[in-house]
Amino acid sequence: MADRTDIKAARAALGEVLKDMRAGVAFTGAGISTECGIPDFRSPGGLWTRNRPIPLDEFLASRAMRTEAWRRRFAMEEAFGSAEPGRGHRAIARMLADGRLIGVVTQNIDGLHQASGVPAADLVELHGNSTYATCLDCDTRYELDWVRECFDAAGGAAPDCPDCGGPVKTATISFGQAMPVGEMIRARRMAQQCDVFLAIGSSLVVYPAAALPLEAKQAGATLVILNREPTDLDPYADLVIHADIGDVLDGLHGTPAPTER
Ligand code: NAD
Ligand code: ZN
């Protein structure tokens, strides 16, 4: 394991890994979006300390909790709705476009990988997407604007599904909610097939997502962890970089693969 905190040394070491990467996977967490103005969960002052996430059972138990969840979602839209992809997102989109990655697996729900040009077919959203909603009972999709209209028309109350009366929730995976089966299968397949697994901006404590780096490593991939703070998986990585994601990745994607030279 090589641990680099010096940016220049870190970029050089990562450049060496990327030079030979032909079938990489970028696995991202909230840390890649902090430079876009979206706070992560577990950094000091992160969302976790201000708003404990609402688990599924509490969401289902009362309309008051559903209303609180939607109130928070609309507040987030006002604060972060206009966020743009950052240097990390752009570097990953470029690696994918260059044919160096077999896919991108994200725990994020902010839609910024798509906004940076990653096609849906190459992206696995393990924890869903907060930019639209679904009925938890019949799966009908609803747009946030529609939820907002209903919410306001009801004097500030979470709406039910007009089709079946079920609860309407952002299309995200809350704590206590089952992981999406198809997305997990795609993510695990990518982890097992990649030659380099880049874990970027994740505290690697939310399972089962956090099992993917070790699955990749066990299947023979080179494991790189790029995160400002140490993670529990650092001892298993081939390269650990404790530095700012944008500073490290900016411009690095351009290294051509040996066969393209
Ligand atoms: P996390 O908050 O647990 O960990 C983020 C990590 O990123 C931290 O260890 C932090 O040190 C690091 N970090 C933050 N900014 C960084 C930067 N600029 N450079 C380098 N490292 C940086 O996030 P997680 O592991 O993704 O797990 C949290 C869960 O919360 C996920 O399920 C995710 O879906 C959700 N979440 C998503 C968003 C989003 O979509 N943007 C935001 C907050 C939380
Ligand atoms: Zn319904």
PDB file of C-alpha atoms and ligand atoms in Angstrom:
ATOM      1  CA  MET A   1       0.000   0.000   0.000  1.00  0.00           C
ATOM      2  CA  ALA A   2       1.312   3.428  -0.882  1.00  0.00           C
ATOM      3  CA  ASP A   3      -0.166   6.339   1.057  1.00  0.00           C
ATOM      4  CA  ARG A   4       0.220   9.737  -0.608  1.00  0.00           C
ATOM      5  CA  THR A   5      -0.838  13.023   0.854  1.00  0.00           C
ATOM      6  CA  ASP A   6       1.449  15.236  -1.229  1.00  0.00           C
ATOM      7  CA  ILE A   7      -0.577  16.299  -4.289  1.00  0.00           C
ATOM      8  CA  LYS A   8       2.270  16.117  -6.776  1.00  0.00           C
ATOM      9  CA  ALA A   9       3.383  12.674  -5.613  1.00  0.00           C
ATOM     10  CA  ALA A  10      -0.241  11.536  -5.468  1.00  0.00           C
ATOM     11  CA  ARG A  11      -0.928  12.635  -9.034  1.00  0.00           C
ATOM     12  CA  ALA A  12       2.234  10.932 -10.241  1.00  0.00           C
ATOM     13  CA  ALA A  13       1.376   7.670  -8.462  1.00  0.00           C
ATOM     14  CA  LEU A  14      -2.209   7.720  -9.716  1.00  0.00           C
ATOM     15  CA  GLY A  15      -1.030   8.624 -13.211  1.00  0.00           C
ATOM     16  CA  GLU A  16       1.048   5.425 -13.218  1.00  0.00           C
ATOM     17  CA  VAL A  17      -2.024   3.354 -12.340  1.00  0.00           C
ATOM     18  CA  LEU A  18      -4.251   5.126 -14.872  1.00  0.00           C
ATOM     19  CA  LYS A  19      -1.670   4.685 -17.630  1.00  0.00           C
ATOM     20  CA  ASP A  20      -2.278   0.939 -17.654  1.00  0.00           C
ATOM     21  CA  MET A  21      -5.996   1.042 -16.849  1.00  0.00           C
ATOM     22  CA  ARG A  22      -8.137  -0.478 -19.606  1.00  0.00           C
ATOM     23  CA  ALA A  23     -11.289  -1.575 -17.791  1.00  0.00           C
ATOM     24  CA  GLY A  24     -11.571   0.589 -14.690  1.00  0.00           C
ATOM     25  CA  VAL A  25     -14.529   1.293 -12.461  1.00  0.00           C
ATOM     26  CA  ALA A  26     -15.055   4.638 -10.753  1.00  0.00           C
ATOM     27  CA  PHE A  27     -16.973   4.213  -7.512  1.00  0.00           C
ATOM     28  CA  THR A  28     -18.035   7.526  -6.011  1.00  0.00           C
ATOM     29  CA  GLY A  29     -19.509   8.923  -2.816  1.00  0.00           C
ATOM     30  CA  ALA A  30     -20.659  12.266  -1.518  1.00  0.00           C
ATOM     31  CA  GLY A  31     -17.067  13.605  -1.376  1.00  0.00           C
ATOM     32  CA  ILE A  32     -16.950  14.095  -5.137  1.00  0.00           C
ATOM     33  CA  SER A  33     -19.839  16.579  -4.952  1.00  0.00           C
ATOM     34  CA  THR A  34     -18.668  18.745  -2.040  1.00  0.00           C
ATOM     35  CA  GLU A  35     -16.762  21.093  -4.358  1.00  0.00           C
ATOM     36  CA  CYS A  36     -20.067  21.550  -6.218  1.00  0.00           C
ATOM     37  CA  GLY A  37     -21.542  22.957  -3.006  1.00  0.00           C
ATOM     38  CA  ILE A  38     -23.406  19.820  -1.879  1.00  0.00           C
ATOM     39  CA  PRO A  39     -22.375  18.842   1.666  1.00  0.00           C
ATOM     40  CA  ASP A  40     -21.494  15.213   2.362  1.00  0.00           C
ATOM     41  CA  PHE A  41     -22.810  13.251   5.324  1.00  0.00           C
ATOM     42  CA  ARG A  42     -19.831  12.511   7.493  1.00  0.00           C
ATOM     43  CA  SER A  43     -17.342  15.364   7.143  1.00  0.00           C
ATOM     44  CA  PRO A  44     -17.352  17.692  10.170  1.00  0.00           C
ATOM     45  CA  GLY A  45     -20.465  19.872   9.793  1.00  0.00           C
ATOM     46  CA  GLY A  46     -21.839  17.517   7.121  1.00  0.00           C
ATOM     47  CA  LEU A  47     -25.545  16.809   6.627  1.00  0.00           C
ATOM     48  CA  TRP A  48     -25.426  13.942   9.108  1.00  0.00           C
ATOM     49  CA  THR A  49     -24.714  16.261  12.033  1.00  0.00           C
ATOM     50  CA  ARG A  50     -27.460  18.702  11.016  1.00  0.00           C
ATOM     51  CA  ASN A  51     -30.242  16.403   9.752  1.00  0.00           C
ATOM     52  CA  ARG A  52     -30.225  12.764  10.738  1.00  0.00           C
ATOM     53  CA  PRO A  53     -31.538  10.848   7.695  1.00  0.00           C
ATOM     54  CA  ILE A  54     -35.138   9.628   8.015  1.00  0.00           C
ATOM     55  CA  PRO A  55     -35.208   5.808   7.855  1.00  0.00           C
ATOM     56  CA  LEU A  56     -37.903   4.090   5.792  1.00  0.00           C
ATOM     57  CA  ASP A  57     -39.945   2.826   8.736  1.00  0.00           C
ATOM     58  CA  GLU A  58     -40.274   6.356  10.133  1.00  0.00           C
ATOM     59  CA  PHE A  59     -41.184   7.702   6.685  1.00  0.00           C
ATOM     60  CA  LEU A  60     -43.943   5.112   6.398  1.00  0.00           C
ATOM     61  CA  ALA A  61     -45.183   5.483   9.965  1.00  0.00           C
ATOM     62  CA  SER A  62     -46.605   8.996   9.756  1.00  0.00           C
ATOM     63  CA  ARG A  63     -47.630  11.676   7.301  1.00  0.00           C
ATOM     64  CA  ALA A  64     -45.856  14.188   9.561  1.00  0.00           C
ATOM     65  CA  MET A  65     -42.535  12.409   8.871  1.00  0.00           C
ATOM     66  CA  ARG A  66     -43.276  12.217   5.128  1.00  0.00           C
ATOM     67  CA  THR A  67     -44.056  15.919   5.178  1.00  0.00           C
ATOM     68  CA  GLU A  68     -40.756  16.586   6.997  1.00  0.00           C
ATOM     69  CA  ALA A  69     -38.889  14.503   4.399  1.00  0.00           C
ATOM     70  CA  TRP A  70     -40.433  16.525   1.557  1.00  0.00           C
ATOM     71  CA  ARG A  71     -39.833  19.813   3.364  1.00  0.00           C
ATOM     72  CA  ARG A  72     -36.131  18.906   3.553  1.00  0.00           C
ATOM     73  CA  ARG A  73     -36.065  17.820  -0.084  1.00  0.00           C
ATOM     74  CA  PHE A  74     -37.515  21.138  -1.265  1.00  0.00           C
ATOM     75  CA  ALA A  75     -35.064  23.045   0.952  1.00  0.00           C
ATOM     76  CA  MET A  76     -32.223  21.053  -0.646  1.00  0.00           C
ATOM     77  CA  GLU A  77     -33.538  21.865  -4.096  1.00  0.00           C
ATOM     78  CA  GLU A  78     -33.367  25.564  -3.281  1.00  0.00           C
ATOM     79  CA  ALA A  79     -29.846  25.242  -1.865  1.00  0.00           C
ATOM     80  CA  PHE A  80     -28.258  22.769  -4.314  1.00  0.00           C
ATOM     81  CA  GLY A  81     -30.666  22.431  -7.249  1.00  0.00           C
ATOM     82  CA  SER A  82     -28.413  24.451  -9.527  1.00  0.00           C
ATOM     83  CA  ALA A  83     -25.194  22.554  -8.631  1.00  0.00           C
ATOM     84  CA  GLU A  84     -22.963  21.740 -11.602  1.00  0.00           C
ATOM     85  CA  PRO A  85     -20.533  18.819 -12.013  1.00  0.00           C
ATOM     86  CA  GLY A  86     -17.071  19.395 -10.526  1.00  0.00           C
ATOM     87  CA  ARG A  87     -13.516  18.498 -11.574  1.00  0.00           C
ATOM     88  CA  GLY A  88     -13.881  14.939 -10.292  1.00  0.00           C
ATOM     89  CA  HIS A  89     -17.096  14.330 -12.254  1.00  0.00           C
ATOM     90  CA  ARG A  90     -15.535  15.767 -15.387  1.00  0.00           C
ATOM     91  CA  ALA A  91     -12.373  13.672 -15.059  1.00  0.00           C
ATOM     92  CA  ILE A  92     -14.449  10.503 -14.689  1.00  0.00           C
ATOM     93  CA  ALA A  93     -16.669  11.391 -17.667  1.00  0.00           C
ATOM     94  CA  ARG A  94     -13.526  11.886 -19.710  1.00  0.00           C
ATOM     95  CA  MET A  95     -12.014   8.524 -18.641  1.00  0.00           C
ATOM     96  CA  LEU A  96     -15.271   6.854 -19.663  1.00  0.00           C
ATOM     97  CA  ALA A  97     -15.406   8.653 -23.007  1.00  0.00           C
ATOM     98  CA  ASP A  98     -11.783   7.593 -23.614  1.00  0.00           C
ATOM     99  CA  GLY A  99     -12.801   3.955 -23.174  1.00  0.00           C
ATOM    100  CA  ARG A 100     -10.758   3.517 -19.973  1.00  0.00           C
ATOM    101  CA  LEU A 101     -13.710   2.675 -17.716  1.00  0.00           C
ATOM    102  CA  ILE A 102     -16.296  -0.087 -17.978  1.00  0.00           C
ATOM    103  CA  GLY A 103     -18.641   1.949 -15.811  1.00  0.00           C
ATOM    104  CA  VAL A 104     -19.344   4.337 -12.975  1.00  0.00           C
ATOM    105  CA  VAL A 105     -20.953   3.187  -9.731  1.00  0.00           C
ATOM    106  CA  THR A 106     -22.204   5.941  -7.464  1.00  0.00           C
ATOM    107  CA  GLN A 107     -23.752   6.154  -4.035  1.00  0.00           C
ATOM    108  CA  ASN A 108     -24.770   9.718  -4.828  1.00  0.00           C
ATOM    109  CA  ILE A 109     -28.303  10.777  -5.541  1.00  0.00           C
ATOM    110  CA  ASP A 110     -27.566  14.195  -7.011  1.00  0.00           C
ATOM    111  CA  GLY A 111     -27.548  13.398 -10.739  1.00  0.00           C
ATOM    112  CA  LEU A 112     -24.175  15.108 -11.294  1.00  0.00           C
ATOM    113  CA  HIS A 113     -22.550  12.165 -13.100  1.00  0.00           C
ATOM    114  CA  GLN A 114     -25.343  12.271 -15.682  1.00  0.00           C
ATOM    115  CA  ALA A 115     -24.946  16.049 -15.909  1.00  0.00           C
ATOM    116  CA  SER A 116     -21.228  15.582 -16.661  1.00  0.00           C
ATOM    117  CA  GLY A 117     -22.094  13.369 -19.634  1.00  0.00           C
ATOM    118  CA  VAL A 118     -22.042   9.826 -18.222  1.00  0.00           C
ATOM    119  CA  PRO A 119     -24.760   7.894 -20.111  1.00  0.00           C
ATOM    120  CA  ALA A 120     -27.361   6.045 -18.011  1.00  0.00           C
ATOM    121  CA  ALA A 121     -26.214   2.750 -19.542  1.00  0.00           C
ATOM    122  CA  ASP A 122     -22.745   3.190 -18.010  1.00  0.00           C
ATOM    123  CA  LEU A 123     -23.939   4.409 -14.609  1.00  0.00           C
ATOM    124  CA  VAL A 124     -25.153   2.445 -11.602  1.00  0.00           C
ATOM    125  CA  GLU A 125     -26.991   4.540  -9.007  1.00  0.00           C
ATOM    126  CA  LEU A 126     -26.835   2.280  -5.960  1.00  0.00           C
ATOM    127  CA  HIS A 127     -28.836   4.567  -3.705  1.00  0.00           C
ATOM    128  CA  GLY A 128     -31.269   5.833  -6.300  1.00  0.00           C
ATOM    129  CA  ASN A 129     -31.931   9.354  -7.467  1.00  0.00           C
ATOM    130  CA  SER A 130     -33.431  12.320  -5.654  1.00  0.00           C
ATOM    131  CA  THR A 131     -34.398  14.263  -8.773  1.00  0.00           C
ATOM    132  CA  TYR A 132     -37.739  12.468  -9.136  1.00  0.00           C
ATOM    133  CA  ALA A 133     -40.182  10.490  -6.975  1.00  0.00           C
ATOM    134  CA  THR A 134     -42.001   7.163  -7.075  1.00  0.00           C
ATOM    135  CA  CYS A 135     -44.998   5.613  -5.337  1.00  0.00           C
ATOM    136  CA  LEU A 136     -43.655   3.003  -2.932  1.00  0.00           C
ATOM    137  CA  ASP A 137     -46.672   0.751  -3.554  1.00  0.00           C
ATOM    138  CA  CYS A 138     -47.264   0.827  -7.344  1.00  0.00           C
ATOM    139  CA  ASP A 139     -43.940   2.291  -8.555  1.00  0.00           C
ATOM    140  CA  THR A 140     -45.550   5.066 -10.620  1.00  0.00           C
ATOM    141  CA  ARG A 141     -43.050   7.854 -11.279  1.00  0.00           C
ATOM    142  CA  TYR A 142     -43.816  11.438 -10.262  1.00  0.00           C
ATOM    143  CA  GLU A 143     -41.826  14.579 -11.000  1.00  0.00           C
ATOM    144  CA  LEU A 144     -40.762  16.854  -8.161  1.00  0.00           C
ATOM    145  CA  ASP A 145     -42.786  19.764  -9.589  1.00  0.00           C
ATOM    146  CA  TRP A 146     -45.956  17.693  -9.282  1.00  0.00           C
ATOM    147  CA  VAL A 147     -45.121  16.751  -5.669  1.00  0.00           C
ATOM    148  CA  ARG A 148     -44.456  20.406  -4.891  1.00  0.00           C
ATOM    149  CA  GLU A 149     -47.825  21.480  -6.350  1.00  0.00           C
ATOM    150  CA  CYS A 150     -49.691  18.872  -4.290  1.00  0.00           C
ATOM    151  CA  PHE A 151     -47.644  19.719  -1.187  1.00  0.00           C
ATOM    152  CA  ASP A 152     -48.454  23.440  -1.473  1.00  0.00           C
ATOM    153  CA  ALA A 153     -52.107  22.832  -2.410  1.00  0.00           C
ATOM    154  CA  ALA A 154     -52.502  20.766   0.768  1.00  0.00           C
ATOM    155  CA  GLY A 155     -51.116  23.604   2.874  1.00  0.00           C
ATOM    156  CA  GLY A 156     -47.731  21.872   3.241  1.00  0.00           C
ATOM    157  CA  ALA A 157     -48.433  18.135   3.474  1.00  0.00           C
ATOM    158  CA  ALA A 158     -46.878  15.115   1.741  1.00  0.00           C
ATOM    159  CA  PRO A 159     -49.102  13.768  -1.074  1.00  0.00           C
ATOM    160  CA  ASP A 160     -50.298  10.193  -1.636  1.00  0.00           C
ATOM    161  CA  CYS A 161     -50.285   8.435  -5.004  1.00  0.00           C
ATOM    162  CA  PRO A 162     -53.444   9.363  -6.967  1.00  0.00           C
ATOM    163  CA  ASP A 163     -53.429   5.886  -8.571  1.00  0.00           C
ATOM    164  CA  CYS A 164     -53.294   3.678  -5.490  1.00  0.00           C
ATOM    165  CA  GLY A 165     -53.113   5.880  -2.390  1.00  0.00           C
ATOM    166  CA  GLY A 166     -49.554   4.709  -1.590  1.00  0.00           C
ATOM    167  CA  PRO A 167     -46.814   6.919  -0.138  1.00  0.00           C
ATOM    168  CA  VAL A 168     -44.828   9.012  -2.617  1.00  0.00           C
ATOM    169  CA  LYS A 169     -41.084   9.247  -1.899  1.00  0.00           C
ATOM    170  CA  THR A 170     -37.989  10.494  -3.715  1.00  0.00           C
ATOM    171  CA  ALA A 171     -36.561   7.648  -5.795  1.00  0.00           C
ATOM    172  CA  THR A 172     -33.721   7.191  -3.303  1.00  0.00           C
ATOM    173  CA  ILE A 173     -32.835   4.222  -1.116  1.00  0.00           C
ATOM    174  CA  SER A 174     -33.345   5.181   2.517  1.00  0.00           C
ATOM    175  CA  PHE A 175     -31.853   3.390   5.488  1.00  0.00           C
ATOM    176  CA  GLY A 176     -34.009   0.315   6.084  1.00  0.00           C
ATOM    177  CA  GLN A 177     -35.060   0.129   2.424  1.00  0.00           C
ATOM    178  CA  ALA A 178     -34.077  -2.816   0.213  1.00  0.00           C
ATOM    179  CA  MET A 179     -31.214  -2.208  -2.202  1.00  0.00           C
ATOM    180  CA  PRO A 180     -32.230  -2.219  -5.884  1.00  0.00           C
ATOM    181  CA  VAL A 181     -31.474  -5.783  -7.047  1.00  0.00           C
ATOM    182  CA  GLY A 182     -30.606  -4.991 -10.667  1.00  0.00           C
ATOM    183  CA  GLU A 183     -28.279  -2.152  -9.672  1.00  0.00           C
ATOM    184  CA  MET A 184     -26.469  -4.348  -7.127  1.00  0.00           C
ATOM    185  CA  ILE A 185     -25.985  -7.078  -9.737  1.00  0.00           C
ATOM    186  CA  ARG A 186     -24.581  -4.619 -12.274  1.00  0.00           C
ATOM    187  CA  ALA A 187     -22.275  -3.042  -9.676  1.00  0.00           C
ATOM    188  CA  ARG A 188     -20.946  -6.392  -8.471  1.00  0.00           C
ATOM    189  CA  ARG A 189     -20.354  -7.555 -12.024  1.00  0.00           C
ATOM    190  CA  MET A 190     -18.362  -4.394 -12.747  1.00  0.00           C
ATOM    191  CA  ALA A 191     -16.373  -4.832  -9.516  1.00  0.00           C
ATOM    192  CA  GLN A 192     -15.486  -8.374 -10.510  1.00  0.00           C
ATOM    193  CA  GLN A 193     -14.531  -7.497 -14.084  1.00  0.00           C
ATOM    194  CA  CYS A 194     -12.502  -4.320 -13.625  1.00  0.00           C
ATOM    195  CA  ASP A 195      -8.729  -4.034 -13.692  1.00  0.00           C
ATOM    196  CA  VAL A 196      -8.661  -0.896 -11.525  1.00  0.00           C
ATOM    197  CA  PHE A 197     -11.246   0.073  -8.914  1.00  0.00           C
ATOM    198  CA  LEU A 198     -11.171   3.759  -8.030  1.00  0.00           C
ATOM    199  CA  ALA A 199     -13.013   4.491  -4.770  1.00  0.00           C
ATOM    200  CA  ILE A 200     -13.453   8.250  -4.738  1.00  0.00           C
ATOM    201  CA  GLY A 201     -14.946  10.429  -1.989  1.00  0.00           C
ATOM    202  CA  SER A 202     -16.626   7.793   0.123  1.00  0.00           C
ATOM    203  CA  SER A 203     -16.198   7.108   3.818  1.00  0.00           C
ATOM    204  CA  LEU A 204     -16.813   3.438   2.877  1.00  0.00           C
ATOM    205  CA  VAL A 205     -19.027   2.730   5.856  1.00  0.00           C
ATOM    206  CA  VAL A 206     -22.422   2.302   4.137  1.00  0.00           C
ATOM    207  CA  TYR A 207     -22.946  -1.365   3.291  1.00  0.00           C
ATOM    208  CA  PRO A 208     -23.484  -3.209   0.995  1.00  0.00           C
ATOM    209  CA  ALA A 209     -21.975  -0.511  -1.257  1.00  0.00           C
ATOM    210  CA  ALA A 210     -18.782  -0.441   0.814  1.00  0.00           C
ATOM    211  CA  ALA A 211     -18.202  -4.144   0.121  1.00  0.00           C
ATOM    212  CA  LEU A 212     -17.546  -3.446  -3.564  1.00  0.00           C
ATOM    213  CA  PRO A 213     -13.925  -2.231  -3.241  1.00  0.00           C
ATOM    214  CA  LEU A 214     -12.888  -5.466  -1.517  1.00  0.00           C
ATOM    215  CA  GLU A 215     -14.833  -7.570  -4.012  1.00  0.00           C
ATOM    216  CA  ALA A 216     -12.893  -5.892  -6.793  1.00  0.00           C
ATOM    217  CA  LYS A 217      -9.606  -6.362  -4.960  1.00  0.00           C
ATOM    218  CA  GLN A 218     -10.328 -10.040  -4.314  1.00  0.00           C
ATOM    219  CA  ALA A 219     -11.112 -10.503  -8.001  1.00  0.00           C
ATOM    220  CA  GLY A 220      -7.677  -9.159  -8.883  1.00  0.00           C
ATOM    221  CA  ALA A 221      -8.203  -5.434  -9.445  1.00  0.00           C
ATOM    222  CA  THR A 222      -5.813  -2.733  -8.325  1.00  0.00           C
ATOM    223  CA  LEU A 223      -7.617  -0.822  -5.569  1.00  0.00           C
ATOM    224  CA  VAL A 224      -7.169   2.937  -5.308  1.00  0.00           C
ATOM    225  CA  ILE A 225      -8.817   4.934  -2.507  1.00  0.00           C
ATOM    226  CA  LEU A 226      -8.970   8.695  -2.940  1.00  0.00           C
ATOM    227  CA  ASN A 227     -10.536  10.392   0.070  1.00  0.00           C
ATOM    228  CA  ARG A 228      -9.627  13.341   2.271  1.00  0.00           C
ATOM    229  CA  GLU A 229      -9.984  11.279   5.440  1.00  0.00           C
ATOM    230  CA  PRO A 230      -8.759   7.742   6.173  1.00  0.00           C
ATOM    231  CA  THR A 231     -11.204   4.872   5.651  1.00  0.00           C
ATOM    232  CA  ASP A 232     -11.359   1.412   7.193  1.00  0.00           C
ATOM    233  CA  LEU A 233     -10.429  -0.093   3.823  1.00  0.00           C
ATOM    234  CA  ASP A 234      -7.192   1.886   3.430  1.00  0.00           C
ATOM    235  CA  PRO A 235      -5.024  -1.068   4.568  1.00  0.00           C
ATOM    236  CA  TYR A 236      -6.359  -3.178   1.681  1.00  0.00           C
ATOM    237  CA  ALA A 237      -5.717  -0.634  -1.056  1.00  0.00           C
ATOM    238  CA  ASP A 238      -2.758  -0.627  -3.441  1.00  0.00           C
ATOM    239  CA  LEU A 239      -2.741   3.167  -3.457  1.00  0.00           C
ATOM    240  CA  VAL A 240      -4.308   5.488  -0.870  1.00  0.00           C
ATOM    241  CA  ILE A 241      -4.513   9.214  -1.478  1.00  0.00           C
ATOM    242  CA  HIS A 242      -5.670  11.510   1.312  1.00  0.00           C
ATOM    243  CA  ALA A 243      -6.209  14.718  -0.618  1.00  0.00           C
ATOM    244  CA  ASP A 244      -8.791  16.831  -2.386  1.00  0.00           C
ATOM    245  CA  ILE A 245     -10.490  14.947  -5.228  1.00  0.00           C
ATOM    246  CA  GLY A 246     -10.615  17.853  -7.663  1.00  0.00           C
ATOM    247  CA  ASP A 247      -6.967  18.772  -7.059  1.00  0.00           C
ATOM    248  CA  VAL A 248      -5.849  15.186  -7.685  1.00  0.00           C
ATOM    249  CA  LEU A 249      -8.041  14.293 -10.662  1.00  0.00           C
ATOM    250  CA  ASP A 250      -8.081  17.575 -12.560  1.00  0.00           C
ATOM    251  CA  GLY A 251      -6.434  16.942 -15.923  1.00  0.00           C
ATOM    252  CA  LEU A 252      -5.210  13.430 -15.036  1.00  0.00           C
ATOM    253  CA  HIS A 253      -7.715  11.685 -17.284  1.00  0.00           C
ATOM    254  CA  GLY A 254      -5.858  12.770 -20.400  1.00  0.00           C
ATOM    255  CA  THR A 255      -3.110  10.125 -20.101  1.00  0.00           C
ATOM    256  CA  PRO A 256      -3.513   7.921 -23.168  1.00  0.00           C
ATOM    257  CA  ALA A 257      -3.532   4.153 -22.748  1.00  0.00           C
ATOM    258  CA  PRO A 258      -0.288   2.521 -23.940  1.00  0.00           C
ATOM    259  CA  THR A 259      -2.026   0.985 -26.958  1.00  0.00           C
ATOM    260  CA  GLU A 260      -3.251   4.387 -28.116  1.00  0.00           C
ATOM    261  CA  ARG A 261       0.166   6.033 -28.162  1.00  0.00           C
TER     262      ARG A 261
HETATM  263  P1  NAD B   1     -19.835  10.238   3.363  1.00  0.00           P
HETATM  264  O1  NAD B   1     -20.362  11.598   3.687  1.00  0.00           O
HETATM  265  O2  NAD B   1     -20.000   9.178   4.368  1.00  0.00           O
HETATM  266  O3  NAD B   1     -18.284  10.344   3.060  1.00  0.00           O
HETATM  267  C1  NAD B   1     -17.777  11.318   2.203  1.00  0.00           C
HETATM  268  C2  NAD B   1     -16.263  11.281   2.297  1.00  0.00           C
HETATM  269  O4  NAD B   1     -15.750  12.172   1.326  1.00  0.00           O
HETATM  270  C3  NAD B   1     -15.730  11.706   3.661  1.00  0.00           C
HETATM  271  O5  NAD B   1     -14.910  10.696   4.190  1.00  0.00           O
HETATM  272  C4  NAD B   1     -14.914  12.981   3.348  1.00  0.00           C
HETATM  273  O6  NAD B   1     -13.688  13.019   4.041  1.00  0.00           O
HETATM  274  C5  NAD B   1     -14.644  12.860   1.873  1.00  0.00           C
HETATM  275  N1  NAD B   1     -14.584  14.136   1.163  1.00  0.00           N
HETATM  276  C6  NAD B   1     -15.471  15.164   1.200  1.00  0.00           C
HETATM  277  N2  NAD B   1     -15.092  16.137   0.332  1.00  0.00           N
HETATM  278  C7  NAD B   1     -13.928  15.717  -0.239  1.00  0.00           C
HETATM  279  C8  NAD B   1     -13.056  16.290  -1.201  1.00  0.00           C
HETATM  280  N3  NAD B   1     -13.297  17.477  -1.776  1.00  0.00           N
HETATM  281  N4  NAD B   1     -11.938  15.588  -1.542  1.00  0.00           N
HETATM  282  C9  NAD B   1     -11.672  14.381  -0.961  1.00  0.00           C
HETATM  283  N5  NAD B   1     -12.483  13.789  -0.071  1.00  0.00           N
HETATM  284  C10 NAD B   1     -13.605  14.452   0.290  1.00  0.00           C
HETATM  285  O7  NAD B   1     -20.438   9.834   1.964  1.00  0.00           O
HETATM  286  P2  NAD B   1     -20.704   8.396   1.333  1.00  0.00           P
HETATM  287  O8  NAD B   1     -19.608   7.463   1.653  1.00  0.00           O
HETATM  288  O9  NAD B   1     -21.055   8.673  -0.080  1.00  0.00           O
HETATM  289  O10 NAD B   1     -21.996   7.857   2.098  1.00  0.00           O
HETATM  290  C11 NAD B   1     -23.047   8.700   2.392  1.00  0.00           C
HETATM  291  C12 NAD B   1     -24.396   8.363   1.856  1.00  0.00           C
HETATM  292  O11 NAD B   1     -25.058   9.605   1.761  1.00  0.00           O
HETATM  293  C13 NAD B   1     -24.425   7.793   0.478  1.00  0.00           C
HETATM  294  O12 NAD B   1     -25.366   6.800   0.469  1.00  0.00           O
HETATM  295  C14 NAD B   1     -24.907   8.923  -0.418  1.00  0.00           C
HETATM  296  O13 NAD B   1     -25.918   8.449  -1.283  1.00  0.00           O
HETATM  297  C15 NAD B   1     -25.569   9.897   0.498  1.00  0.00           C
HETATM  298  N6  NAD B   1     -25.269  11.312   0.198  1.00  0.00           N
HETATM  299  C16 NAD B   1     -25.271  11.727  -1.088  1.00  0.00           C
HETATM  300  C17 NAD B   1     -24.957  13.035  -1.408  1.00  0.00           C
HETATM  301  C18 NAD B   1     -24.966  13.450  -2.858  1.00  0.00           C
HETATM  302  O14 NAD B   1     -25.682  12.832  -3.668  1.00  0.00           O
HETATM  303  N7  NAD B   1     -24.169  14.432  -3.254  1.00  0.00           N
HETATM  304  C19 NAD B   1     -24.652  13.949  -0.391  1.00  0.00           C
HETATM  305  C20 NAD B   1     -24.667  13.491   0.937  1.00  0.00           C
HETATM  306  C21 NAD B   1     -24.983  12.166   1.218  1.00  0.00           C
HETATM  307 ZN    ZN B   2     -49.254   4.159  -6.307  1.00  0.00          ZN
END
